Structures are given as C-alpha cells and as structure tokens.
PDB file of C-alpha atoms in Angstrom:
ATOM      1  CA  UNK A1407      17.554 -57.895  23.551  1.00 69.00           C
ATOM      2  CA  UNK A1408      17.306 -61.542  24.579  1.00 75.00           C
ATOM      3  CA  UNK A1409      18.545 -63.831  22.426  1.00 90.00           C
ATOM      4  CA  UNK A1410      18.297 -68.045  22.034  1.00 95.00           C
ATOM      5  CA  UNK A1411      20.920 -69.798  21.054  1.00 96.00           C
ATOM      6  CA  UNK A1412      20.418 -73.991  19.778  1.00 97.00           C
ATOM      7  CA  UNK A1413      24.277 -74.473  18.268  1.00 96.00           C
ATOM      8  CA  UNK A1414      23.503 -78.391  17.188  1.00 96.00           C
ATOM      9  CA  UNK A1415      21.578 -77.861  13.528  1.00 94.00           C
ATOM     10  CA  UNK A1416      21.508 -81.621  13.380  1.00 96.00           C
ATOM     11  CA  UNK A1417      21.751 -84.234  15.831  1.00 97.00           C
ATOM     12  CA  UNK A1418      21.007 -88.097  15.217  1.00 97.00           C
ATOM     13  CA  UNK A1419      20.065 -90.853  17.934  1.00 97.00           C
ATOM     14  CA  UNK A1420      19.357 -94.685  17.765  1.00 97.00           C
ATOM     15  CA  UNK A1421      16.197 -95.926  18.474  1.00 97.00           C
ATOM     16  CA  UNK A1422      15.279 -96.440  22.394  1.00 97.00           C
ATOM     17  CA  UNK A1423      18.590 -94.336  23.164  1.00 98.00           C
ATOM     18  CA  UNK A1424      18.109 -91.131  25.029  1.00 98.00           C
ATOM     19  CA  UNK A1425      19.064 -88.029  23.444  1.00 98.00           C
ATOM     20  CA  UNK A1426      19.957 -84.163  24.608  1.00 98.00           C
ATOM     21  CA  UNK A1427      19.186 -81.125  22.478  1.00 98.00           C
ATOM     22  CA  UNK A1428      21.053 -78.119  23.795  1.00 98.00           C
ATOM     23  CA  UNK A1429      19.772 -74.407  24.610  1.00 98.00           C
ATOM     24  CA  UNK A1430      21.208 -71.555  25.803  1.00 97.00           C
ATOM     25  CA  UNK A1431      19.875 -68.255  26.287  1.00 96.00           C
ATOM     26  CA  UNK A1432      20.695 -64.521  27.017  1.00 93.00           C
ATOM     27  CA  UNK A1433      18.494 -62.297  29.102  1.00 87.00           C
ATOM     28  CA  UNK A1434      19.069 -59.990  31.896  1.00 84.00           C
ATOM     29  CA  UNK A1435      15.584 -60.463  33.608  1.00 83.00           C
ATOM     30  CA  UNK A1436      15.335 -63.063  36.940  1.00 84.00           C
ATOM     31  CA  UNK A1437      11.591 -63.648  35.266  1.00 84.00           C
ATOM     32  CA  UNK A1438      10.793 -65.097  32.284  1.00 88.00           C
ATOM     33  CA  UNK A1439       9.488 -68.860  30.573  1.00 90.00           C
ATOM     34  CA  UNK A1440      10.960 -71.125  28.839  1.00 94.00           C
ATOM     35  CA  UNK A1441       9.435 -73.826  26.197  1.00 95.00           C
ATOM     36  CA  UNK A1442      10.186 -76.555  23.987  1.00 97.00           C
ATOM     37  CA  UNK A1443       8.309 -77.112  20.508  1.00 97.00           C
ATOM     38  CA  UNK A1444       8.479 -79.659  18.198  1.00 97.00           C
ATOM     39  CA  UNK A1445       7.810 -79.312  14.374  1.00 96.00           C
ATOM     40  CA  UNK A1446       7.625 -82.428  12.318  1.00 96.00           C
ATOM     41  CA  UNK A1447       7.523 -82.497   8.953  1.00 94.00           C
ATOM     42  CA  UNK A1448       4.262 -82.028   8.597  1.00 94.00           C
ATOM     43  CA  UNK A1449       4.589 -77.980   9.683  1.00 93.00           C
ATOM     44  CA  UNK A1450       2.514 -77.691  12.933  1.00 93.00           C
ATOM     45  CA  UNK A1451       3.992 -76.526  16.154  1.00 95.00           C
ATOM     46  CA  UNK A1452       3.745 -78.635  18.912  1.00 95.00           C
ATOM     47  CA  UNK A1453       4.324 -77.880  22.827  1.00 94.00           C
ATOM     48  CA  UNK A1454       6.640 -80.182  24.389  1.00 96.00           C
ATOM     49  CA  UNK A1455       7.553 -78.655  27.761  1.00 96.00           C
ATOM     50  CA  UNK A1456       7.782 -75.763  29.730  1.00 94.00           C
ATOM     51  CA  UNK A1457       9.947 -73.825  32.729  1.00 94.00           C
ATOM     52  CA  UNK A1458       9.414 -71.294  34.981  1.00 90.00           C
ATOM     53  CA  UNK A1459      12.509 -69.784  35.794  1.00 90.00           C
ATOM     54  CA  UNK A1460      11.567 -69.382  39.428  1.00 88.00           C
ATOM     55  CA  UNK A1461      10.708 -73.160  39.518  1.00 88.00           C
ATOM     56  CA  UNK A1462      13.251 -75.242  41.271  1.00 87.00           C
ATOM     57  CA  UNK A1463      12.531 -78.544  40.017  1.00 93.00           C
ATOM     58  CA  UNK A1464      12.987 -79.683  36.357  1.00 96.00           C
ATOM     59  CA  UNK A1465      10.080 -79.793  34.359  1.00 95.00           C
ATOM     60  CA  UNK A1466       9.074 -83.134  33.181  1.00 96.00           C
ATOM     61  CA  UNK A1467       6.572 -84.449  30.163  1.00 95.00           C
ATOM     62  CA  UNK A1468       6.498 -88.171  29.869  1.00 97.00           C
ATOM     63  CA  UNK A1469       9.337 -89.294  28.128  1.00 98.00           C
ATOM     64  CA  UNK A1470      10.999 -85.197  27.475  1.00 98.00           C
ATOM     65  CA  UNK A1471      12.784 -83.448  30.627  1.00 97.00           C
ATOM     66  CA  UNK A1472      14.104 -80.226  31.029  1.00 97.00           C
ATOM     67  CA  UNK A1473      17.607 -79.705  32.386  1.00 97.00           C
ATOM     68  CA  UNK A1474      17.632 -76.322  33.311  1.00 96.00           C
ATOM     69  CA  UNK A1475      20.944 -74.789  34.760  1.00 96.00           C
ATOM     70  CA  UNK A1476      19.796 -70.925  35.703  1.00 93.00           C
ATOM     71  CA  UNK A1477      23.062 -69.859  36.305  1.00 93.00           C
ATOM     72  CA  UNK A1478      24.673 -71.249  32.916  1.00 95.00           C
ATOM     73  CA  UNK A1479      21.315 -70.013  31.477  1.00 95.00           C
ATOM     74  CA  UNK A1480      21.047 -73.107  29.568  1.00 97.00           C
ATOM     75  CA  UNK A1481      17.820 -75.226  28.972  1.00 97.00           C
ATOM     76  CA  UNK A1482      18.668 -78.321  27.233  1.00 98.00           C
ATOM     77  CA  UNK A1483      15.951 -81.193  26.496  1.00 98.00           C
ATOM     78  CA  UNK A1484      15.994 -84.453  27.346  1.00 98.00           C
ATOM     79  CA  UNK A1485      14.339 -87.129  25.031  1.00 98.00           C
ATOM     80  CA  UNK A1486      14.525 -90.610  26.478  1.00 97.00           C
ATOM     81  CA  UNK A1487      13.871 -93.751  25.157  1.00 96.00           C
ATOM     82  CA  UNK A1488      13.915 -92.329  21.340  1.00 97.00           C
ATOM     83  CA  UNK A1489      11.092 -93.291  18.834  1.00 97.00           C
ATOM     84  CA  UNK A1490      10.816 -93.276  15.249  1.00 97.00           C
ATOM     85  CA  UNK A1491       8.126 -90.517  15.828  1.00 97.00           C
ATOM     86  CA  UNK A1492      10.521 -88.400  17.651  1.00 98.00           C
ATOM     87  CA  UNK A1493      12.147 -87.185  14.059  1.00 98.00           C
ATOM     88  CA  UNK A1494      11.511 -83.473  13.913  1.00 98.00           C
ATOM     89  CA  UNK A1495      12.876 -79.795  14.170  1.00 97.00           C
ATOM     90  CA  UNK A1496      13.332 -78.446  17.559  1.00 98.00           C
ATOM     91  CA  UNK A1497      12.643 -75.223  18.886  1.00 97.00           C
ATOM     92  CA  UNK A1498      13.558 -73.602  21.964  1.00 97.00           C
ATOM     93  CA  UNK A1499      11.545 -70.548  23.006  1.00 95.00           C
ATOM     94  CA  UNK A1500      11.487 -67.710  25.828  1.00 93.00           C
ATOM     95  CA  UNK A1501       9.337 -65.229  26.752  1.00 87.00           C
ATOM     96  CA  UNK A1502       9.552 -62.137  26.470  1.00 72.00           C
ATOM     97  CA  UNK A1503      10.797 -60.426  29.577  1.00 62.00           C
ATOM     98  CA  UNK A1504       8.491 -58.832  31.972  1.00 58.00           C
ATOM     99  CA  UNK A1505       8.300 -55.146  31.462  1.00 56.00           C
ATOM    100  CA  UNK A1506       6.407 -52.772  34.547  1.00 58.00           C
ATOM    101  CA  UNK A1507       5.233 -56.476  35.601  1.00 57.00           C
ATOM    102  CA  UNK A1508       3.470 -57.338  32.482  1.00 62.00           C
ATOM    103  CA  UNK A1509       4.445 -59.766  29.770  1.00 65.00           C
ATOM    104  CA  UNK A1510       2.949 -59.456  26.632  1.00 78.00           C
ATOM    105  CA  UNK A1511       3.752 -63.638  26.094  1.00 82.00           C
ATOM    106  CA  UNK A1512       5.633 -62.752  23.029  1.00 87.00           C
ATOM    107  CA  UNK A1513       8.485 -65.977  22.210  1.00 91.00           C
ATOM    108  CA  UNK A1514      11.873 -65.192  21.013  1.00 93.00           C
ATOM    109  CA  UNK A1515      13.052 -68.911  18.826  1.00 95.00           C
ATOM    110  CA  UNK A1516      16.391 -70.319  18.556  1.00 96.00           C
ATOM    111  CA  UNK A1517      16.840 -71.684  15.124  1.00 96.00           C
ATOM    112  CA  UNK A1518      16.094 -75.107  15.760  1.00 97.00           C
ATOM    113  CA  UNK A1519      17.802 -78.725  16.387  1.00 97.00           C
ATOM    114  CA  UNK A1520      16.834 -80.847  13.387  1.00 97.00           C
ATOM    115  CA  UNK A1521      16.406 -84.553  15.358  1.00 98.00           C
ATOM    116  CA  UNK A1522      16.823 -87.874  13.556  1.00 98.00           C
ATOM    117  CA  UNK A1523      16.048 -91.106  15.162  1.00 98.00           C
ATOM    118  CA  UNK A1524      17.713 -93.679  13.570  1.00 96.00           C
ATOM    119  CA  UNK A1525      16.088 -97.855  14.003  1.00 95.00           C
TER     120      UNK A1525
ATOM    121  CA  UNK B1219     -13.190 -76.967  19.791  1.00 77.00           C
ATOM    122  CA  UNK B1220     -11.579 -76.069  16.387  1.00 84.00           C
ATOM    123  CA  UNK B1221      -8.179 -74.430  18.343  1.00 93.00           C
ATOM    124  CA  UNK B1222      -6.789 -71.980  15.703  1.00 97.00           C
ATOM    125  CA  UNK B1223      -7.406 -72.109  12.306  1.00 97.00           C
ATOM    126  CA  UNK B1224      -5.860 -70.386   9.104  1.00 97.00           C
ATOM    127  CA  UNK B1225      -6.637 -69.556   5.563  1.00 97.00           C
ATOM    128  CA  UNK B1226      -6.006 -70.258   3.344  1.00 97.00           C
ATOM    129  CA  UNK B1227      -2.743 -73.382   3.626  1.00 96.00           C
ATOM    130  CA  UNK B1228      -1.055 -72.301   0.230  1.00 96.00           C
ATOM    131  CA  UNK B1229      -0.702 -68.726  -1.567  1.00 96.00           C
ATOM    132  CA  UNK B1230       1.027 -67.608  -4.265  1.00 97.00           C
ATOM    133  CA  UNK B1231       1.184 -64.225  -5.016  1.00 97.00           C
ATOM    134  CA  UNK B1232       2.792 -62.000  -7.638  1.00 97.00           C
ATOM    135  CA  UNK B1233       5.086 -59.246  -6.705  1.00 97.00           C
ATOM    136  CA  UNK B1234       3.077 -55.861  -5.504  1.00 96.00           C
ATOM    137  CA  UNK B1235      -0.012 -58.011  -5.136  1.00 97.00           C
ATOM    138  CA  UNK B1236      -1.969 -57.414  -1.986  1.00 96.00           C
ATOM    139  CA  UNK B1237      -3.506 -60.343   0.145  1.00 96.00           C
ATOM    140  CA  UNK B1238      -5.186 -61.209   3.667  1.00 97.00           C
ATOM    141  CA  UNK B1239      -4.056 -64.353   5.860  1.00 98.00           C
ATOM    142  CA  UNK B1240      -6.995 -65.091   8.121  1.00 98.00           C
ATOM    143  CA  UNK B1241      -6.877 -66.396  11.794  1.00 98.00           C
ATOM    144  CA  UNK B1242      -9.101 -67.195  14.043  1.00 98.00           C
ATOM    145  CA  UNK B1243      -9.647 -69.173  17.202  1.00 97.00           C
ATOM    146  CA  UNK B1244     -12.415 -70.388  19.325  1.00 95.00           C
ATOM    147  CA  UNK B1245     -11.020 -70.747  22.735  1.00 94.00           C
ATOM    148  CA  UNK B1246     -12.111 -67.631  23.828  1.00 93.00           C
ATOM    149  CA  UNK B1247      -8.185 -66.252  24.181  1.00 93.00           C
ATOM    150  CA  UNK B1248      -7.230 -62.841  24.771  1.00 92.00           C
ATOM    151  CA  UNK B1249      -3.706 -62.726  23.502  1.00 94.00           C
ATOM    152  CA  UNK B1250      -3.049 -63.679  19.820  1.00 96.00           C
ATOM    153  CA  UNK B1251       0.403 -63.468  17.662  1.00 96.00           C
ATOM    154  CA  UNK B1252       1.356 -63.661  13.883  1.00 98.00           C
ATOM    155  CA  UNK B1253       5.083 -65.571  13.755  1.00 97.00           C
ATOM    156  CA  UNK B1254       6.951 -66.327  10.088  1.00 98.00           C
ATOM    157  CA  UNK B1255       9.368 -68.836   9.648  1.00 97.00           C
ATOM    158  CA  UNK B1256      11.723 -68.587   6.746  1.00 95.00           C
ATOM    159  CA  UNK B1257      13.524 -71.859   5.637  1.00 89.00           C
ATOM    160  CA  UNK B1258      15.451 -73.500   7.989  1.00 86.00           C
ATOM    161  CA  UNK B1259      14.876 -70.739  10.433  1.00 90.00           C
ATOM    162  CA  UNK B1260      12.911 -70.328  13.507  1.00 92.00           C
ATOM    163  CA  UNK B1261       9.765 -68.306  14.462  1.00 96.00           C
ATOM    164  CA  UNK B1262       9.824 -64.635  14.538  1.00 96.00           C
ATOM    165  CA  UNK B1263       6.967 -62.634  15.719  1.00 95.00           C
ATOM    166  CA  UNK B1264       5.456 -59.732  12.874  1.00 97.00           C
ATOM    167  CA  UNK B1265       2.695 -58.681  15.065  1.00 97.00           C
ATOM    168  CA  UNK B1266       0.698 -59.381  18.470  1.00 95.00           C
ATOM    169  CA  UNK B1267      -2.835 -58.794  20.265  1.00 95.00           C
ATOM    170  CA  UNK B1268      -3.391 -58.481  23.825  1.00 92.00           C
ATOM    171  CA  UNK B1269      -6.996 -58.674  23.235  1.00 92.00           C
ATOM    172  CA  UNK B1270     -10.214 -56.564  20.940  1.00 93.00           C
ATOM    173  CA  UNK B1271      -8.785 -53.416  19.348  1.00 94.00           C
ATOM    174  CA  UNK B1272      -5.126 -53.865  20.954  1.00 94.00           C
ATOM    175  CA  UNK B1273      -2.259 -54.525  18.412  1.00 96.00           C
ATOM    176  CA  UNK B1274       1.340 -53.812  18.219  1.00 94.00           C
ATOM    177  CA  UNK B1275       4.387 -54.426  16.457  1.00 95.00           C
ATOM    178  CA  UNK B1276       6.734 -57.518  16.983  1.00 93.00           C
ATOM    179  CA  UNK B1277      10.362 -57.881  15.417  1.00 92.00           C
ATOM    180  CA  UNK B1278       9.678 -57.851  11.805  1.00 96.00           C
ATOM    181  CA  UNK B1279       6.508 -56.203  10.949  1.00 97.00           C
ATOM    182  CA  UNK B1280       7.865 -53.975   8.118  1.00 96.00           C
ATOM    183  CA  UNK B1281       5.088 -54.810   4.909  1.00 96.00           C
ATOM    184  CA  UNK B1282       2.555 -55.842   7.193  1.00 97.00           C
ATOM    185  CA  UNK B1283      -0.917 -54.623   8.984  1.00 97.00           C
ATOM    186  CA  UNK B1284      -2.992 -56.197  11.636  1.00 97.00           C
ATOM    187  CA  UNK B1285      -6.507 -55.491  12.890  1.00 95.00           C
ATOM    188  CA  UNK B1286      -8.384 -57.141  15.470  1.00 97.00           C
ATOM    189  CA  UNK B1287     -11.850 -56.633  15.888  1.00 96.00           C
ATOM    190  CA  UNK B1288     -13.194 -59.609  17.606  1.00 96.00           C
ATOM    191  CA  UNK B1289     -11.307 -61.480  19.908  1.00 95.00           C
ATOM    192  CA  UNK B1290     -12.019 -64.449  17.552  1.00 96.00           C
ATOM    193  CA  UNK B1291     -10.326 -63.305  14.753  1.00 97.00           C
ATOM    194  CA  UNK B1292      -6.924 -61.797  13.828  1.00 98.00           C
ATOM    195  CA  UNK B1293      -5.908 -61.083  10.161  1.00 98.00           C
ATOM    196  CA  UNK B1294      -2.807 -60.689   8.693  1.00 98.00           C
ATOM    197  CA  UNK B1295      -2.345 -58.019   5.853  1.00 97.00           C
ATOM    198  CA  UNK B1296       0.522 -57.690   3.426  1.00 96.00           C
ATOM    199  CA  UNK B1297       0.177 -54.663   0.806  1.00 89.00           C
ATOM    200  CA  UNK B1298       2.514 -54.948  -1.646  1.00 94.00           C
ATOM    201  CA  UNK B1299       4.018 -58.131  -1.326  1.00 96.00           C
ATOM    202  CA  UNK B1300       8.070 -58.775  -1.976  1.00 96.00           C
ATOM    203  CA  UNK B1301       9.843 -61.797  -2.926  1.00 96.00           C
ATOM    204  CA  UNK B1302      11.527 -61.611   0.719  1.00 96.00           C
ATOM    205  CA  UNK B1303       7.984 -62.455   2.587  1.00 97.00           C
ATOM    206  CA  UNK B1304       8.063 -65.457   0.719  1.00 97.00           C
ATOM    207  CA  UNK B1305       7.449 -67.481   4.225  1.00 97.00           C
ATOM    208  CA  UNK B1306       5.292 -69.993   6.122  1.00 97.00           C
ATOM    209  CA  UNK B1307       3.168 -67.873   8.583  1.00 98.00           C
ATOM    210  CA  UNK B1308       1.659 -68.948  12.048  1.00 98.00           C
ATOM    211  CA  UNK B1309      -1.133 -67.585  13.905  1.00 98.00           C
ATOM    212  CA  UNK B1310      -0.789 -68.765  17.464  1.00 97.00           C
ATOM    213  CA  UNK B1311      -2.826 -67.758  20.725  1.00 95.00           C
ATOM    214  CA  UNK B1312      -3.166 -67.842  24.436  1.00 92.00           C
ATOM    215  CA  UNK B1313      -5.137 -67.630  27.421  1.00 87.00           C
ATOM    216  CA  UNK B1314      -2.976 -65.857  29.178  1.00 75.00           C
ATOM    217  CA  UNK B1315       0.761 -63.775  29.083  1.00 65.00           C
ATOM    218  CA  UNK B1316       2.466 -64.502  32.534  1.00 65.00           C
ATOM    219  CA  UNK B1317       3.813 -67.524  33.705  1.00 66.00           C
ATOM    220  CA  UNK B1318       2.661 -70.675  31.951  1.00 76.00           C
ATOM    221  CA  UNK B1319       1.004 -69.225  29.098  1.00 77.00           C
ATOM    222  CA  UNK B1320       0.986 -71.902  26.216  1.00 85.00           C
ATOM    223  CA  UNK B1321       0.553 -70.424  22.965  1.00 90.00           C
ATOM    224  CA  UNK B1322      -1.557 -72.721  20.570  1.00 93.00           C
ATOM    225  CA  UNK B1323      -0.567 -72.788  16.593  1.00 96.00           C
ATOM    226  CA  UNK B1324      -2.541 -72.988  13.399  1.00 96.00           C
ATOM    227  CA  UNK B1325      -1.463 -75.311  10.916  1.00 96.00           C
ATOM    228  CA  UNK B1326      -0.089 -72.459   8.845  1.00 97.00           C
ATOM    229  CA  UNK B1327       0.173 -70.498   5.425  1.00 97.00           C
ATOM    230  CA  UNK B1328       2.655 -71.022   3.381  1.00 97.00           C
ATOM    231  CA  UNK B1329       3.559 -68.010   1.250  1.00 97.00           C
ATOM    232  CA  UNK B1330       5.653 -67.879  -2.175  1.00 97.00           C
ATOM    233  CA  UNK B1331       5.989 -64.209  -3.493  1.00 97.00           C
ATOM    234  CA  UNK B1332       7.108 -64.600  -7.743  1.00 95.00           C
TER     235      UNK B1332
END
C-alpha cells in the first residue's frame, strides 16, 4: 500500500522568509500525482500545487514550488516570501496508483505540517 | 457555480442514532469521494464514486453506506453511529481521475457522536 510520510508536525517561519515543508512517499508505481493542500483554521481544503510524476520540471504556483526528487521519492514544498496568511495545516497527497491503466483519483494524506508564520 | 456543498456544518448525534450527511455539487463531475479527518490527522477516504450508480469502498468504510443516484448528489450514511466516528467529514469531487485531476472540497461536517 502506498504510504505518505510529512515527519515535521510543526514548523515556524518569520515573516517574508522562505520556508520548506517536507514529504516523502512510498509507492512502487512509475505513475501516479502528487498535491499539496492547505487547511487553515477555518476547515476548508485548499489546492496549492500539483506534480506529475512523469513531469520533469518542478511545478510552480506563485509564491509555492515543488521540489520533487523522484528517485528519493520526496516532494517537499516550497513557500517563499512567508505571509501572515500562510499559517495553516499542510497536507501532502498522492494518488492512488494506476491499476489496468485506470485511476480511480482516490488521495492517500500524510498527517500534515502545522505552519506558523511568525511577524 | 456553488462547487460542493454539505449539510448540514454541525451534528451531534447520540450513540446508535442513525443520520445522513448530504453532498452535492454542480460542476457536472463524474468522480466524487467522502474523506474524514480525525483530530490532528489527515484525510482518509470512507467511500468513492466514479460516476451515477458506481460506488465502492475506500480505507475506512466500516459503519458507513453510500448511494449515488444523480451525478449531483452523493450522501453519506452512518447507521448506528459510535463514539469513534466522531469526525469532520469532506465531500470532495472531480472532473476527472488521471493525471491532473483536482479534487474540489466542501466546507465540511463536523460530527460529535455522545
């Protein structure tokens, strides 16, 4: 079973300073997705970023990148330039892998990266 | 366009009680999931749809039943409810299950079982 591993439950940045939320994940298929969410207090689920693990570039999203290492299977965000706003939980997804060429889109979640920007 | 909406935000129901979480969405999506998230926790997924009359179990779907009848709508149905599905619960959907396939969130239930 694939598996998602975030191993920072808190991490805390100053203001304006960039900031990297590590994820690492376990799967033994060459296809499958990988997102970021962010959950602020609030409750609601909202998508950051997303890579294809046959893309070759990093994905980018404004001011959130993706550095995505295939072979360490890690996926760690990148938050640059940190904002008030930018205090949250922090999810890192996957999809499900393909099975007979069809993915359902199911998400397997890591247990999140609580985020606290500091001013 | 609404996105995904779910009923009602706050429930609180007494052990054994019985009770339907509604979702629905209006962006014409096939695929359609029911997560819970347990304090602290991430998302796991109880049940999916891969489109009218198609469901089938996800990790935890043990105490709950899904039916989906329109592709609008997808309830959530716990018989007999337990202290341990004390939970906030998302409804999510998508367009489509390869590749990109951005799953959109309700707001949420959240869940106490006394």
């Amino acid at each position: 079973a694939q598996k998602i591993t975030q191993t920072q439950p808190g991490m805390f940045v100053q203001e304006k300073e960039a900031v990297t939320l590590d994820c690492t994940y376990d799967t033994s298929d060459q296809s499958y997705g990988l997102f970021w969410y962010k959950q602020p207090s609030s409750g609601e689920m909202i998508f950051l970023i997303y890579q294809g693990s046959y893309d070759e570039q990093n994905a980018t999203e404004g001011r959130y990148s993706l550095n995505f290492q295939k072979a360490r299977k890690s996926a760690n965000l990148v938050i640059s330039a940190s904002q008030l706003g930018d205090s949250a939980m922090y999810f890192c997804a996957m999809t499900e892998p393909r099975a007979g060429g069809t993915s359902y889109g199911k998400l397997t979640f890591g247990q999140g990266t609580i985020l606290t920007v500091h001013p | 366009n609404a996105g995904v909406t779910q009923t009602p935000k706050f429930r609180i129901l007494k052990i054994g009680q019985s009770m339907t979480l509604q979702c629905a969405q209006d962006m014409n999506h096939n695929y359609m999931y029911w997560y819970r998230q347990d304090p602290g926790m991430g998302l796991k997924l109880i049940y999916y749809s891969v489109g009218a009359g198609i469901t089938d179990k996800g990790e935890v779907p043990n105490g709950y039943n899904v039916s989906r009848s329109t592709t609008e709508d997808f309830p959530l149905r716990l018989e007999l409810a337990a202290p341990s599905q004390t939970s906030v619960y998302f409804c999510a959907s998508s367009y489509t299950s390869g590749g990109f396939n951005e799953q959109f969130f309700g707001p949420g239930t959240r869940l106490t079982v006394l």
